[in-house]
Amino acid sequence: MFKVGYFGLKPGICRFGELVLCHEEKATCAFYDGLLMAHRIALIGGDGIGPEVTAEAVKVVRATGVAIDTTDFDLGGMRYLRDGEILSDDVLNQLRKFDAILLGAVGTPDVPPGIIERGLLLKMRFDLDLYVNQRPFVGTAPGHVTPHDFVVIRENTEGPYVGEGGVLRRGTPHEIATQGSVNTRHGVERCIRYAFELAAKRERKHVTLVHKTNVLTFAGDLWQRAFNDVAAQFPQVGTAYNHVDAACIYFVEDPHRYDVIVTDNLFGDILTDLGGAVSGGIGLASSANLNPARTGPSMFEPSHGSAPDIVGTGKANPTAAILSAALMLDFLNESAAADRIRAACDAAPTGSTVDIGNAIAAIVAGK
């Protein structure tokens, strides 16, 4: 008998011949004759140090004992240079069949900016509806003695990144370039709701909206009204508002004030790099691109780039990739294993890329 569990389905049993679907909330695992089946993970090592850090992340996940079945996809800048392939519809449809996607890093100096970012990363975000970007930040900022612990929730499929705009009279003295920001009530509200649902599960239970409502009055008004409407449904969660420029100052001077931050695509992109800088460095910053509706796989990746200058040197720190894999396990309802990974990373092993991966894997495995 084959049994498959899915997230987010109401209790009940549906039978299709020998196929039994266990419609239990938060069920994720598949079983065949009582044997645990593996989570199906698509691996995109990508470019530069991406394959190196992804290999260590997979090693650590396997050390937890969680069963995973991985399939490698050759995507990124080097693939584009080789045959012009970025992300075909056929490959995208293959990715839809997986439980999660683990990505290393993409980008190479020989590919002009924007080609891989839009053709691969943004295409996955838009087509797989990865509308929440979640980045946790735990650390002690420079000049502080007590650690902070906050999460940035970034709307991931709208704003200036949708590509609305264009160029007129290119290359002339009268050239005009416009870049619009698209914000829908549906997109804004579902992101804000996710932030409140997350905050309601955390100890401090607080959400801060970050925007620039005094200047971006149209988009800002939509964000503020949606924020207020959702907040009214979560009376147990405290709220605040910061302009984005003030938030940048607070990230440096007083990061402890934050619990959960929710913001738009552009501001979130900028703030999360600063969050990494005050939390031990971008090499430790993990990231989850989530489809909370679970209509397809979510994608997990470190925040750092492909660092082609250190490929093969053993200098790449795989911790961010490993912590991103922990976020993946959280999403797959393997939070106990994810917590073990985070605890092992707290030990801050040093050494080469492989040394760090081996040390964290050993701690996770209890060796």
Short mmCIF file of C-alpha atoms in Angstrom, two decimals:
data_model
loop_
_atom_site.label_atom_id
_atom_site.label_comp_id
_atom_site.label_asym_id
_atom_site.label_seq_id
_atom_site.Cartn_x
_atom_site.Cartn_y
_atom_site.Cartn_z
CA MET A 1 0.00 0.00 0.00
CA PHE A 2 1.37 3.41 -0.98
CA LYS A 3 0.47 6.41 1.16
CA VAL A 4 1.39 10.00 0.41
CA GLY A 5 0.96 12.89 2.82
CA TYR A 6 0.41 16.45 1.66
CA PHE A 7 0.48 19.78 3.47
CA GLY A 8 -2.60 21.88 3.93
CA LEU A 9 -5.26 19.29 3.11
CA LYS A 10 -8.32 18.73 5.28
CA PRO A 11 -8.58 15.48 7.27
CA GLY A 12 -9.99 12.57 5.33
CA ILE A 13 -8.99 9.63 3.18
CA CYS A 14 -9.32 9.38 -0.60
CA ARG A 15 -8.76 6.05 -2.34
CA PHE A 16 -7.70 5.64 -5.94
CA GLY A 17 -7.14 1.91 -6.44
CA GLU A 18 -3.99 1.11 -4.47
CA LEU A 19 -3.17 4.78 -3.91
CA VAL A 20 -4.13 6.15 -0.51
CA LEU A 21 -3.78 9.88 0.11
CA CYS A 22 -3.55 10.76 3.79
CA HIS A 23 -5.19 14.18 3.97
CA GLU A 24 -3.77 15.20 7.33
CA GLU A 25 -2.70 18.74 8.19
CA LYS A 26 1.09 19.10 8.06
CA ALA A 27 1.62 15.55 6.79
CA THR A 28 4.55 15.49 4.40
CA CYS A 29 6.02 12.04 4.26
CA ALA A 30 5.34 9.27 1.78
CA PHE A 31 5.21 5.63 2.83
CA TYR A 32 5.29 2.35 0.91
CA ASP A 33 4.41 -0.78 2.90
CA GLY A 34 5.30 1.09 6.07
CA LEU A 35 8.68 2.28 4.79
CA LEU A 36 9.47 5.98 4.82
CA MET A 37 9.88 7.48 1.37
CA ALA A 38 12.20 10.39 0.73
CA HIS A 39 11.47 14.08 0.23
CA ARG A 40 12.15 14.90 -3.42
CA ILE A 41 14.69 17.73 -3.67
CA ALA A 42 15.79 19.48 -6.86
CA LEU A 43 19.41 20.66 -6.59
CA ILE A 44 20.64 23.65 -8.59
CA GLY A 45 24.30 24.04 -7.70
CA GLY A 46 24.64 26.87 -10.18
CA ASP A 47 27.87 28.78 -10.68
CA GLY A 48 31.07 29.56 -8.82
CA ILE A 49 31.03 28.27 -5.27
CA GLY A 50 27.39 27.24 -5.59
CA PRO A 51 28.03 23.53 -6.21
CA GLU A 52 30.62 23.45 -3.41
CA VAL A 53 28.36 24.86 -0.70
CA THR A 54 25.32 22.93 -1.92
CA ALA A 55 27.23 19.66 -1.61
CA GLU A 56 27.97 20.44 2.04
CA ALA A 57 24.34 21.38 2.70
CA VAL A 58 23.14 18.06 1.29
CA LYS A 59 25.76 16.24 3.37
CA VAL A 60 24.45 17.88 6.54
CA VAL A 61 20.80 17.16 5.70
CA ARG A 62 21.63 13.49 5.17
CA ALA A 63 23.44 13.47 8.54
CA THR A 64 20.15 14.31 10.26
CA GLY A 65 18.67 11.04 9.07
CA VAL A 66 15.92 12.76 7.10
CA ALA A 67 15.40 10.84 3.87
CA ILE A 68 15.91 12.92 0.73
CA ASP A 69 15.99 11.95 -2.93
CA THR A 70 17.97 14.54 -4.91
CA THR A 71 18.07 15.35 -8.62
CA ASP A 72 20.66 17.73 -10.06
CA PHE A 73 19.74 20.44 -12.57
CA ASP A 74 22.47 22.13 -14.59
CA LEU A 75 21.31 25.76 -14.59
CA GLY A 76 23.06 29.10 -14.26
CA GLY A 77 25.51 31.35 -16.03
CA MET A 78 27.89 28.63 -17.17
CA ARG A 79 25.02 26.65 -18.71
CA TYR A 80 23.85 29.80 -20.49
CA LEU A 81 27.31 30.41 -21.93
CA ARG A 82 27.52 26.82 -23.08
CA ASP A 83 24.23 26.47 -24.98
CA GLY A 84 22.05 29.53 -24.31
CA GLU A 85 19.73 27.66 -21.92
CA ILE A 86 18.48 29.62 -18.89
CA LEU A 87 15.24 28.00 -17.72
CA SER A 88 13.02 26.38 -20.31
CA ASP A 89 9.33 25.73 -19.72
CA ASP A 90 10.07 22.01 -19.86
CA VAL A 91 12.62 22.22 -17.05
CA LEU A 92 10.32 24.50 -15.06
CA ASN A 93 7.57 21.90 -15.33
CA GLN A 94 10.00 19.25 -14.11
CA LEU A 95 10.82 21.42 -11.08
CA ARG A 96 7.13 21.69 -10.21
CA LYS A 97 7.10 17.98 -9.34
CA PHE A 98 9.60 18.31 -6.49
CA ASP A 99 8.91 18.98 -2.82
CA ALA A 100 11.59 21.69 -2.63
CA ILE A 101 14.44 23.28 -4.56
CA LEU A 102 17.87 23.88 -3.01
CA LEU A 103 20.00 26.38 -4.92
CA GLY A 104 23.66 27.27 -4.41
CA ALA A 105 24.43 30.50 -6.28
CA VAL A 106 24.21 31.71 -9.86
CA GLY A 107 26.04 34.31 -11.90
CA THR A 108 29.30 34.63 -13.77
CA PRO A 109 31.21 37.74 -14.91
CA ASP A 110 30.92 36.66 -18.56
CA VAL A 111 27.13 36.99 -18.55
CA PRO A 112 25.73 40.55 -18.61
CA PRO A 113 23.80 41.60 -15.48
CA GLY A 114 20.10 40.79 -15.48
CA ILE A 115 20.07 37.81 -17.84
CA ILE A 116 20.36 35.05 -15.24
CA GLU A 117 18.65 37.07 -12.53
CA ARG A 118 15.52 37.63 -14.60
CA GLY A 119 15.62 34.46 -16.70
CA LEU A 120 16.22 32.04 -13.84
CA LEU A 121 15.73 33.47 -10.35
CA LEU A 122 12.84 35.83 -11.06
CA LYS A 123 11.21 33.36 -13.43
CA MET A 124 11.15 30.73 -10.69
CA ARG A 125 9.79 33.24 -8.18
CA PHE A 126 7.02 34.40 -10.51
CA ASP A 127 6.05 31.12 -12.18
CA LEU A 128 6.21 29.02 -8.99
CA ASP A 129 4.46 31.83 -7.06
CA LEU A 130 7.20 32.10 -4.44
CA TYR A 131 5.55 35.18 -3.02
CA VAL A 132 7.29 35.25 0.37
CA ASN A 133 11.00 35.72 0.85
CA GLN A 134 11.86 34.88 4.46
CA ARG A 135 15.27 35.65 5.92
CA PRO A 136 16.06 35.10 9.61
CA PHE A 137 18.79 37.11 11.31
CA VAL A 138 20.33 35.94 14.57
CA GLY A 139 23.60 37.38 15.80
CA THR A 140 25.31 40.14 17.70
CA ALA A 141 25.72 43.34 15.71
CA PRO A 142 29.03 45.23 15.82
CA GLY A 143 29.13 47.45 18.89
CA HIS A 144 26.51 45.40 20.74
CA VAL A 145 26.89 42.76 23.44
CA THR A 146 23.48 41.06 23.33
CA PRO A 147 22.27 39.06 20.33
CA HIS A 148 19.29 39.99 18.19
CA ASP A 149 16.75 37.64 16.63
CA PHE A 150 14.47 38.98 13.91
CA VAL A 151 12.98 37.89 10.59
CA VAL A 152 12.44 39.92 7.43
CA ILE A 153 9.43 38.97 5.31
CA ARG A 154 9.81 40.42 1.82
CA GLU A 155 7.09 40.42 -0.83
CA ASN A 156 8.78 38.44 -3.58
CA THR A 157 6.69 38.66 -6.77
CA GLU A 158 5.68 42.31 -7.19
CA GLY A 159 7.13 45.80 -6.81
CA PRO A 160 9.76 47.17 -9.21
CA TYR A 161 11.01 43.68 -10.10
CA VAL A 162 8.08 42.72 -12.32
CA GLY A 163 9.65 44.59 -15.23
CA GLU A 164 7.01 47.26 -15.79
CA GLY A 165 8.52 50.19 -17.67
CA GLY A 166 10.69 50.85 -20.68
CA VAL A 167 13.14 53.10 -22.50
CA LEU A 168 12.50 55.76 -25.15
CA ARG A 169 15.09 57.46 -27.37
CA ARG A 170 17.84 55.18 -26.09
CA GLY A 171 21.35 56.53 -26.60
CA THR A 172 20.22 60.08 -27.30
CA PRO A 173 20.44 63.20 -25.12
CA HIS A 174 16.66 62.91 -24.69
CA GLU A 175 16.64 59.31 -23.44
CA ILE A 176 13.84 58.43 -21.01
CA ALA A 177 13.78 55.37 -18.74
CA THR A 178 10.83 54.42 -16.54
CA GLN A 179 10.62 51.60 -14.00
CA GLY A 180 7.25 51.09 -12.38
CA SER A 181 6.38 49.37 -9.12
CA VAL A 182 3.39 47.03 -9.28
CA ASN A 183 1.56 46.43 -6.00
CA THR A 184 -1.73 44.53 -5.89
CA ARG A 185 -4.06 44.24 -2.93
CA HIS A 186 -3.96 40.45 -3.30
CA GLY A 187 -0.17 40.29 -3.39
CA VAL A 188 0.41 42.78 -0.60
CA GLU A 189 -2.20 41.34 1.74
CA ARG A 190 -1.12 37.72 1.46
CA CYS A 191 2.48 38.68 2.25
CA ILE A 192 1.42 40.75 5.25
CA ARG A 193 -0.85 37.96 6.47
CA TYR A 194 2.04 35.52 6.35
CA ALA A 195 4.12 37.92 8.46
CA PHE A 196 1.40 38.13 11.10
CA GLU A 197 0.89 34.38 11.14
CA LEU A 198 4.62 33.95 11.70
CA ALA A 199 4.75 36.61 14.42
CA ALA A 200 1.82 35.00 16.24
CA LYS A 201 3.98 31.86 16.67
CA ARG A 202 7.01 33.75 17.96
CA GLU A 203 7.64 34.76 21.56
CA ARG A 204 7.59 38.55 21.07
CA LYS A 205 4.59 38.60 18.72
CA HIS A 206 5.36 41.84 16.93
CA VAL A 207 5.33 43.01 13.29
CA THR A 208 6.89 46.18 11.90
CA LEU A 209 5.86 47.48 8.49
CA VAL A 210 8.78 49.10 6.66
CA HIS A 211 8.06 51.31 3.66
CA LYS A 212 8.33 54.94 2.53
CA THR A 213 4.70 56.00 2.80
CA ASN A 214 5.49 59.72 3.02
CA VAL A 215 6.91 59.75 -0.53
CA LEU A 216 5.60 56.62 -2.25
CA THR A 217 2.08 57.67 -1.41
CA PHE A 218 0.15 55.38 -3.77
CA ALA A 219 1.92 52.09 -3.05
CA GLY A 220 2.57 53.13 0.54
CA ASP A 221 -1.10 53.80 1.16
CA LEU A 222 -2.02 50.35 -0.14
CA TRP A 223 0.58 48.70 2.09
CA GLN A 224 -0.51 50.68 5.15
CA ARG A 225 -4.22 49.97 4.68
CA ALA A 226 -3.63 46.27 4.06
CA PHE A 227 -1.34 46.16 7.10
CA ASN A 228 -3.97 47.79 9.31
CA ASP A 229 -6.71 45.48 8.06
CA VAL A 230 -4.70 42.32 8.70
CA ALA A 231 -3.45 43.62 12.07
CA ALA A 232 -7.06 43.96 13.24
CA GLN A 233 -7.40 40.18 12.83
CA PHE A 234 -4.38 39.52 15.08
CA PRO A 235 -5.05 41.47 18.30
CA GLN A 236 -2.37 39.47 20.11
CA VAL A 237 0.35 40.80 17.78
CA GLY A 238 1.86 44.24 18.38
CA THR A 239 2.60 46.54 15.45
CA ALA A 240 4.82 49.43 14.41
CA TYR A 241 5.78 51.36 11.30
CA ASN A 242 9.25 52.57 10.21
CA HIS A 243 10.31 54.47 7.12
CA VAL A 244 12.93 52.42 5.29
CA ASP A 245 15.70 54.96 5.85
CA ALA A 246 15.03 54.92 9.59
CA ALA A 247 14.98 51.12 9.54
CA CYS A 248 18.47 51.10 8.04
CA ILE A 249 19.69 53.15 11.00
CA TYR A 250 17.90 50.89 13.50
CA PHE A 251 19.40 47.77 11.92
CA VAL A 252 22.81 49.13 12.89
CA GLU A 253 22.05 50.99 16.12
CA ASP A 254 19.17 49.02 17.63
CA PRO A 255 18.41 45.73 15.82
CA HIS A 256 16.90 44.32 19.02
CA ARG A 257 13.76 46.40 18.51
CA TYR A 258 12.65 44.07 15.71
CA ASP A 259 10.84 40.75 15.77
CA VAL A 260 9.17 40.35 12.37
CA ILE A 261 9.55 42.95 9.61
CA VAL A 262 7.33 42.98 6.53
CA THR A 263 8.20 45.07 3.49
CA ASP A 264 8.06 45.24 -0.28
CA ASN A 265 10.33 43.60 -2.82
CA LEU A 266 12.90 46.37 -3.32
CA PHE A 267 13.17 47.52 0.29
CA GLY A 268 13.36 43.91 1.42
CA ASP A 269 16.17 43.18 -1.00
CA ILE A 270 18.24 46.03 0.42
CA LEU A 271 17.37 45.51 4.08
CA THR A 272 18.20 41.82 4.06
CA ASP A 273 21.75 42.43 2.87
CA LEU A 274 22.16 44.91 5.70
CA GLY A 275 20.61 42.35 8.04
CA GLY A 276 23.28 39.88 7.00
CA ALA A 277 26.02 42.45 7.57
CA VAL A 278 24.95 43.04 11.19
CA SER A 279 24.43 39.33 11.88
CA GLY A 280 27.87 37.90 11.21
CA GLY A 281 28.19 38.56 7.50
CA ILE A 282 26.44 37.69 4.27
CA GLY A 283 28.21 34.32 4.30
CA LEU A 284 25.93 33.26 7.16
CA ALA A 285 22.66 34.61 5.73
CA SER A 286 20.06 32.03 4.72
CA SER A 287 17.00 32.59 2.59
CA ALA A 288 13.68 30.90 1.80
CA ASN A 289 11.53 31.72 -1.23
CA LEU A 290 8.19 30.32 -0.17
CA ASN A 291 4.93 29.32 -1.77
CA PRO A 292 2.89 29.09 1.46
CA ALA A 293 -0.13 27.88 -0.52
CA ARG A 294 2.00 24.86 -1.51
CA THR A 295 0.80 24.81 -5.10
CA GLY A 296 4.39 24.00 -6.04
CA PRO A 297 7.84 23.65 -4.52
CA SER A 298 9.52 26.38 -2.50
CA MET A 299 13.13 27.34 -3.16
CA PHE A 300 15.93 27.76 -0.62
CA GLU A 301 19.27 29.48 -1.19
CA PRO A 302 22.08 31.29 0.63
CA SER A 303 22.05 35.06 0.27
CA HIS A 304 25.65 35.29 -0.95
CA GLY A 305 26.76 35.31 -4.56
CA SER A 306 28.76 32.87 -6.66
CA ALA A 307 32.19 34.29 -5.67
CA PRO A 308 34.04 33.02 -8.77
CA ASP A 309 37.35 34.32 -7.43
CA ILE A 310 37.51 31.65 -4.70
CA VAL A 311 36.17 28.63 -6.60
CA GLY A 312 38.16 25.52 -5.77
CA THR A 313 40.20 27.17 -3.02
CA GLY A 314 38.24 25.73 -0.11
CA LYS A 315 37.64 29.23 1.23
CA ALA A 316 33.87 29.30 0.67
CA ASN A 317 31.91 29.15 3.92
CA PRO A 318 28.99 26.73 3.40
CA THR A 319 27.15 27.82 6.56
CA ALA A 320 24.60 29.99 4.74
CA ALA A 321 23.75 27.12 2.39
CA ILE A 322 23.49 24.73 5.33
CA LEU A 323 21.20 27.11 7.21
CA SER A 324 19.11 27.49 4.05
CA ALA A 325 18.77 23.71 4.01
CA ALA A 326 17.53 23.95 7.60
CA LEU A 327 14.83 26.36 6.43
CA MET A 328 13.95 23.79 3.78
CA LEU A 329 13.54 21.13 6.46
CA ASP A 330 11.29 23.48 8.43
CA PHE A 331 9.10 23.81 5.34
CA LEU A 332 9.04 20.02 4.93
CA ASN A 333 7.83 19.65 8.53
CA GLU A 334 11.20 18.31 9.69
CA SER A 335 11.72 21.05 12.26
CA ALA A 336 13.49 18.83 14.80
CA ALA A 337 16.18 18.06 12.24
CA ALA A 338 16.33 21.73 11.25
CA ASP A 339 16.86 22.75 14.88
CA ARG A 340 19.75 20.28 15.17
CA ILE A 341 21.40 21.86 12.14
CA ARG A 342 21.03 25.37 13.54
CA ALA A 343 22.46 24.27 16.89
CA ALA A 344 25.43 22.68 15.12
CA CYS A 345 26.04 25.86 13.11
CA ASP A 346 26.06 27.83 16.36
CA ALA A 347 29.28 25.99 17.22
CA ALA A 348 30.85 27.98 14.35
CA PRO A 349 33.27 25.36 13.00
CA THR A 350 36.21 26.71 11.01
CA GLY A 351 38.43 25.39 8.25
CA SER A 352 37.93 24.68 4.58
CA THR A 353 34.55 24.36 2.88
CA VAL A 354 34.60 20.59 3.32
CA ASP A 355 36.00 20.81 6.87
CA ILE A 356 33.11 23.03 7.97
CA GLY A 357 30.56 20.77 6.32
CA ASN A 358 32.08 17.67 7.90
CA ALA A 359 32.20 19.27 11.34
CA ILE A 360 28.56 20.39 11.23
CA ALA A 361 27.47 17.00 9.86
CA ALA A 362 29.32 15.23 12.67
CA ILE A 363 27.65 17.36 15.34
CA VAL A 364 24.24 16.81 13.77
CA ALA A 365 24.82 13.06 13.64
CA GLY A 366 25.94 13.04 17.27
CA LYS A 367 29.45 11.84 16.53
#
